[in-house]
Coordinates of C-alpha atoms in Angstrom, one line a residue:
M1 CA -0.1 -0.1 -0.1
E2 CA 1.6 3.3 -1.3
S3 CA 1.7 6.1 1.5
K4 CA -0.8 8.2 -0.1
E5 CA -3.4 5.7 0.3
Q6 CA -2.4 5.1 3.7
L7 CA -2.6 8.8 4.3
E8 CA -6.2 9.4 2.8
Q9 CA -7.2 6.1 4.9
L10 CA -5.9 8.0 8.1
T11 CA -7.7 11.2 7.0
G12 CA -10.9 9.3 6.7
H13 CA -10.7 7.4 10.0
I14 CA -10.0 11.4 11.7
K15 CA -13.2 12.4 9.9
R16 CA -15.3 9.6 11.2
L17 CA -14.0 10.0 14.6
M18 CA -14.9 13.7 14.4
Y19 CA -18.3 13.1 13.2
L20 CA -19.1 10.5 16.2
I21 CA -17.5 13.1 18.6
E22 CA -19.8 16.0 17.3
G23 CA -22.8 13.4 17.5
I24 CA -22.6 13.1 21.4
H25 CA -22.2 16.6 22.5
E26 CA -25.5 17.5 23.2
R27 CA -26.6 14.0 25.0
E28 CA -26.7 13.7 28.4
I29 CA -25.9 10.0 28.3
Y30 CA -23.4 8.7 25.6
P31 CA -24.3 5.5 24.1
V32 CA -22.4 2.2 24.4
S33 CA -21.8 2.0 20.4
F34 CA -19.8 5.2 20.3
F35 CA -17.1 4.0 22.5
S36 CA -17.0 0.5 20.5
E37 CA -16.9 2.5 17.1
A38 CA -14.4 4.7 18.6
F39 CA -11.8 2.1 20.0
D40 CA -12.3 0.3 16.7
I41 CA -11.1 3.5 14.6
T42 CA -8.2 4.5 16.7
N43 CA -6.7 0.9 16.7
R44 CA -7.0 1.0 12.8
M45 CA -5.3 4.3 12.9
Q46 CA -2.5 3.2 15.2
G47 CA -2.3 0.2 12.7
L48 CA -2.0 2.6 9.6
L49 CA 0.5 4.7 11.4
H50 CA 2.8 1.9 12.1
Q51 CA 3.0 0.9 8.6
M52 CA 3.6 4.2 7.2
E53 CA 6.4 4.3 10.2
V54 CA 8.0 1.0 8.8
S55 CA 7.6 2.1 5.3
E56 CA 9.3 5.4 5.7
L57 CA 12.2 3.6 7.7
A58 CA 12.7 1.1 5.0
L59 CA 12.8 4.1 2.4
F60 CA 15.3 6.1 4.4
E61 CA 17.6 3.0 4.8
R62 CA 17.4 2.6 1.0
Q63 CA 18.9 6.0 0.3
M64 CA 21.4 5.6 2.8
R65 CA 22.8 2.5 1.4
V66 CA 22.8 4.2 -2.1
H67 CA 24.4 7.4 -0.7
Q68 CA 26.9 5.4 1.1
A69 CA 27.9 3.4 -2.4
Q70 CA 28.3 6.8 -4.0
I71 CA 30.9 7.9 -1.6
R72 CA 32.7 4.9 -1.7
S73 CA 32.8 4.8 -5.4
V74 CA 34.1 8.4 -5.5
G75 CA 36.8 7.5 -2.7
Y76 CA 38.5 5.0 -5.0
L77 CA 39.0 7.4 -8.1
T78 CA 42.4 8.6 -6.8
E79 CA 44.9 7.2 -4.3
Y80 CA 46.7 9.2 -1.7
T81 CA 50.4 8.7 -2.1
P82 CA 52.7 10.6 0.6
T83 CA 55.7 12.7 -0.3
Q84 CA 58.8 12.5 1.0
L85 CA 59.6 15.8 3.1
T86 CA 63.0 16.9 3.6
P87 CA 63.7 17.9 7.1
P88 CA 65.0 21.4 7.7
P89 CA 68.5 22.0 8.9
A90 CA 69.2 22.5 12.3
P91 CA 69.9 26.1 13.5
P92 CA 73.5 27.1 14.4
S93 CA 74.4 26.4 18.1
V94 CA 74.9 29.5 20.1
P95 CA 77.0 29.8 23.0
E96 CA 75.3 29.9 26.4
P97 CA 75.7 33.3 28.2
Q98 CA 77.9 33.7 31.2
E99 CA 76.2 34.2 34.6
I100 CA 77.3 37.6 35.9
R101 CA 77.2 37.8 39.7
P102 CA 76.9 41.0 41.8
P103 CA 79.6 41.8 44.3
R104 CA 79.0 40.4 48.1
Q105 CA 77.3 42.9 50.0
P106 CA 78.1 42.7 54.0
A107 CA 75.5 41.1 56.4
P108 CA 73.2 43.6 58.0
V109 CA 73.5 44.1 61.6
V110 CA 70.3 42.7 63.6
V111 CA 68.9 44.6 66.5
E112 CA 66.8 42.3 69.0
K113 CA 63.7 44.6 70.4
S114 CA 61.9 43.2 73.3
P115 CA 58.2 42.3 72.4
V116 CA 55.3 44.6 73.4
T117 CA 52.5 43.1 75.0
F118 CA 49.1 44.4 75.5
P119 CA 46.3 43.4 77.2
P120 CA 43.4 41.3 76.0
P121 CA 40.3 43.4 74.7
V122 CA 37.2 43.2 76.8
P123 CA 34.2 41.5 75.0
E124 CA 31.2 43.8 74.6
R125 CA 28.2 42.6 75.9
V126 CA 25.4 42.1 73.6
A127 CA 21.9 42.3 75.0
T128 CA 19.9 39.2 73.8
P129 CA 16.6 39.8 72.2
P130 CA 13.4 38.5 73.9
P131 CA 12.2 35.5 72.2
P132 CA 9.4 36.4 69.8
P133 CA 5.9 35.6 71.1
S134 CA 4.4 32.1 69.9
P135 CA 1.6 32.5 67.5
P136 CA -1.9 31.9 68.4
P137 CA -3.4 28.3 67.6
P138 CA -5.5 28.1 64.9
P139 CA -9.2 28.2 65.5
K140 CA -10.7 25.2 65.5
R141 CA -13.4 24.3 62.7
I142 CA -17.0 24.0 64.2
V143 CA -18.7 21.5 61.9
D144 CA -22.1 22.4 61.3
K145 CA -24.8 19.6 61.9
Q146 CA -26.9 21.1 59.4
E147 CA -24.4 20.9 56.7
G148 CA -23.8 17.0 57.3
R149 CA -27.3 16.3 57.1
L150 CA -28.0 18.5 54.0
N151 CA -25.1 16.6 52.3
E152 CA -26.3 13.0 53.5
T153 CA -29.8 14.1 52.2
I154 CA -28.3 15.0 48.8
E155 CA -26.4 11.5 48.7
K156 CA -29.4 9.7 49.3
K157 CA -31.1 11.5 46.4
R158 CA -28.4 10.5 44.2
L159 CA -28.6 7.0 44.8
S160 CA -32.4 6.9 44.8
D161 CA -32.0 6.9 41.2
L162 CA -29.1 4.4 40.2
R163 CA -28.7 5.7 36.5
K164 CA -27.6 8.9 38.2
A165 CA -25.4 6.9 40.9
F166 CA -23.0 5.3 38.3
T167 CA -20.5 7.2 36.5
L168 CA -19.8 7.5 32.8
N169 CA -17.0 4.7 32.8
D170 CA -19.0 2.6 35.3
R171 CA -22.3 2.4 32.9
F172 CA -19.8 1.2 30.1
R173 CA -18.1 -1.4 32.0
F174 CA -21.6 -2.7 33.6
C175 CA -22.9 -2.7 30.2
R176 CA -19.9 -4.6 28.5
D177 CA -19.4 -7.2 31.2
L178 CA -22.8 -7.9 33.0
F179 CA -25.2 -7.1 30.3
A180 CA -23.4 -8.3 27.1
K181 CA -23.2 -5.0 25.6
D182 CA -27.0 -4.5 25.6
E183 CA -27.8 -0.9 26.7
N184 CA -31.7 -1.3 26.7
R185 CA -31.3 -4.2 28.8
M186 CA -29.3 -2.7 31.3
N187 CA -31.7 0.4 31.3
Q188 CA -34.3 -2.0 32.0
A189 CA -32.9 -3.8 35.1
I190 CA -31.8 -0.2 36.5
A191 CA -35.4 0.7 36.1
E192 CA -36.5 -2.4 37.9
L193 CA -34.1 -2.0 40.6
N194 CA -35.2 1.8 41.2
A195 CA -38.7 0.4 42.1
K196 CA -37.5 -1.9 44.6
D197 CA -37.7 -1.0 48.4
S198 CA -35.1 -3.1 49.7
Y199 CA -31.4 -4.6 49.0
E200 CA -32.7 -8.2 49.8
T201 CA -35.5 -7.9 47.0
S202 CA -32.8 -6.1 44.9
I203 CA -30.6 -8.8 45.1
A204 CA -33.4 -11.5 44.6
Y205 CA -34.2 -9.9 41.4
L206 CA -31.0 -10.2 39.8
Q207 CA -30.2 -13.4 40.8
E208 CA -33.8 -14.4 39.3
Q209 CA -33.1 -12.4 36.1
F210 CA -29.1 -13.1 35.3
D211 CA -27.1 -16.0 35.6
W212 CA -23.9 -13.8 37.5
N213 CA -21.2 -14.9 39.6
F214 CA -21.9 -12.8 42.5
E215 CA -18.2 -13.4 43.8
D216 CA -16.8 -11.7 40.5
E217 CA -15.3 -8.3 41.2
T218 CA -17.7 -6.1 38.9
V219 CA -20.8 -7.9 40.1
I220 CA -19.5 -7.0 43.8
E221 CA -18.8 -3.3 42.5
F222 CA -22.6 -3.2 41.0
T223 CA -24.2 -4.7 44.0
A224 CA -22.1 -2.4 46.6
V225 CA -24.1 0.7 45.2
L226 CA -27.4 -1.0 45.9
E227 CA -26.1 -1.8 49.4
K228 CA -25.1 1.8 49.9
R229 CA -28.4 2.8 48.3
F230 CA -30.4 1.1 51.5
S231 CA -27.7 1.7 54.1

């Protein structure tokens, strides 16, 4: 496949991915089909980029081999032969100058003087500044009981509708691993669970409708939200 054809395919994949992204801007819940097709497109783009990289490296290697062959062919046209160089004549010897010594001077007379001693200096007293006052302790934060009750009320309201309790990544993972990528089936199960009034009835519904391994990590994460809802 030529590089231009690969580049055209890569451009088409990028346009398709941009079209998918523009189609979900105004949606509150992203469909699972978007993630599946987006993953497939990105995998194809990675494969094309790898093929283009391998082709370009092979082309670069062929050009380097041709270039090296041209350099070797030019180097063997002429052969370098070193010429014999005659060393220059040695310079004439110059007699070393004789050392001229100054006349010897008489040794100076040294007069010994008694050393003069001075009393040691008295160190000055430096006033030590008082230590800085310690900073006051930080004020203790007063926890408002009404604030805690309000947060608890908001959390229970969010868990009352399981559609809002799961994150986008959780919805995608649960739909893929627990509902066989069937988004309608998952939405129907969530609606049925919203109508249940206890954790036990919710688990009984899941055991009756789905053949799940309730010791699986994904199933445990799904049921943990149900348990938190009724706690």
